[in-house]
Amino acid sequence: MLILYAVLAGFALDLLFGDPAWLPHPVVMMGKYISWFERAVRPRFPRTPKGELWGGALLALSLPLLTFVLTFGACLLARRVHWGAELALETFWCAQALASRGLASESNRVYSALREGDLNAARTAVARIVGRDVERLDAEGVAKAAVETVAENFSDGVAAPLLCMMLFGAPLALTYKAINTMDSMVGYKSDKYLYFGRAAAKLDDAANYLPSRVAAVFWIAASALLGFDGKRAFLIWRRDARRHASPNSGQTESACAGALGVQLGGEAWYFGKRYKKATLGDARRPCEPEDILRANRMMYCAGILLLLGCAAIRFAIVRML
């Protein structure tokens, strides 16, 4: 039951406080490890496609393994001290593994800038949460980028870590965050990371395969519960989820597009190059700043529904054992 209590408390902490900047965060340490690996280890491998693949594979193996061993060991040590120490540590790390409050806060900054008519400020704000080039985005493009990010990151920032921690506590959730952090730092199809980041990208695809689909189902349920077009969210999800280049990103994005009645995806610029991405949903109306708030409401509701569902299943299993 300790894991269940830690997850419930961690979820509440994330909703209330998010990630205060002054607190040390495991993802920061993961990022430092990746940067060190690129600087100190990557050059030791041949600068050939095969050498880059092997170097990236070592990174993709070492960081998740180190993360799990260190966090699981810390939880074991805390348990030896007192069960309350283990509960506190698990709760703290569970809260840090979740990102619903931070995601809403960052996207709300985009909304506020758009409402004030400050396009430059809106571009600066959305650049904090997207990986694309933002200089060419108009107001609608900024709003679409923010909505896409809220929908996509519900899967890897809320649903996936929540499922992991319900299964095996904070160590597994932070191991997932290590995989996700690698993908966000090196999992690009750019010249620099085409081969080196491939293992990280494939590992992230595998880790997100089931969570992204679970996340889409709960997003659809949340959209119906909140009075959005839940039926259309389901239909667009079924129609468009596989159109996205990523096997996972289109799941919640398509459900969100259907619920809002807007079209997401389409042309985007990355590192100065234009990419023709598939469109998700139908453009029944232009995407507007208020859609950011609507997406956040669905994100919060879907997260709570998923938490309650997972908690009920874990409680039932624990009672049977």
Tab-separated table of N, CA and C in Angstrom, residues 8-20 95 98 100-102 105 300:
chain	number	residue	atom	x	y	z
A	8	LEU	N	-0.618	8.726	-4.747
A	8	LEU	CA	-1.723	9.660	-4.488
A	8	LEU	C	-1.198	10.986	-3.931
A	9	ALA	N	-0.271	10.877	-2.984
A	9	ALA	CA	0.284	12.097	-2.398
A	9	ALA	C	1.144	12.853	-3.402
A	10	GLY	N	1.918	12.128	-4.203
A	10	GLY	CA	2.750	12.771	-5.208
A	10	GLY	C	1.922	13.473	-6.270
A	11	PHE	N	0.831	12.863	-6.674
A	11	PHE	CA	-0.061	13.479	-7.653
A	11	PHE	C	-0.624	14.788	-7.091
A	12	ALA	N	-1.036	14.758	-5.828
A	12	ALA	CA	-1.573	15.966	-5.194
A	12	ALA	C	-0.508	17.054	-5.097
A	13	LEU	N	0.721	16.675	-4.732
A	13	LEU	CA	1.805	17.655	-4.642
A	13	LEU	C	2.083	18.315	-5.991
A	14	ASP	N	2.056	17.503	-7.049
A	14	ASP	CA	2.299	18.077	-8.376
A	14	ASP	C	1.187	19.054	-8.747
A	15	LEU	N	-0.066	18.709	-8.454
A	15	LEU	CA	-1.169	19.611	-8.762
A	15	LEU	C	-1.048	20.926	-7.994
A	16	LEU	N	-0.594	20.843	-6.758
A	16	LEU	CA	-0.540	22.034	-5.908
A	16	LEU	C	0.683	22.908	-6.195
A	17	PHE	N	1.836	22.269	-6.384
A	17	PHE	CA	3.075	23.044	-6.427
A	17	PHE	C	3.872	22.909	-7.723
A	18	GLY	N	3.604	21.891	-8.521
A	18	GLY	CA	4.409	21.693	-9.718
A	18	GLY	C	5.850	21.376	-9.364
A	19	ASP	N	6.785	21.958	-10.118
A	19	ASP	CA	8.220	21.754	-9.877
A	19	ASP	C	8.874	23.082	-9.529
A	20	PRO	N	8.949	23.428	-8.243
A	20	PRO	CA	9.619	24.685	-7.866
A	20	PRO	C	11.049	24.730	-8.392
A	95	ALA	N	6.035	12.962	-7.265
A	95	ALA	CA	5.623	14.325	-7.627
A	95	ALA	C	6.529	14.892	-8.713
A	98	LEU	N	5.883	13.671	-12.356
A	98	LEU	CA	4.670	14.158	-13.017
A	98	LEU	C	4.850	15.611	-13.446
A	100	SER	N	1.929	17.706	-14.773
A	100	SER	CA	0.673	18.348	-15.159
A	100	SER	C	0.636	19.827	-14.778
A	101	ARG	N	1.056	20.176	-13.552
A	101	ARG	CA	1.035	21.578	-13.139
A	101	ARG	C	2.027	22.403	-13.968
A	102	GLY	N	3.215	21.875	-14.191
A	102	GLY	CA	4.200	22.600	-14.975
A	102	GLY	C	3.755	22.792	-16.416
A	105	SER	N	1.071	25.466	-16.444
A	105	SER	CA	1.630	26.789	-16.159
A	105	SER	C	2.350	27.368	-17.375
A	300	TYR	N	-6.067	17.885	-17.187
A	300	TYR	CA	-6.250	17.675	-15.754
A	300	TYR	C	-7.289	16.591	-15.482
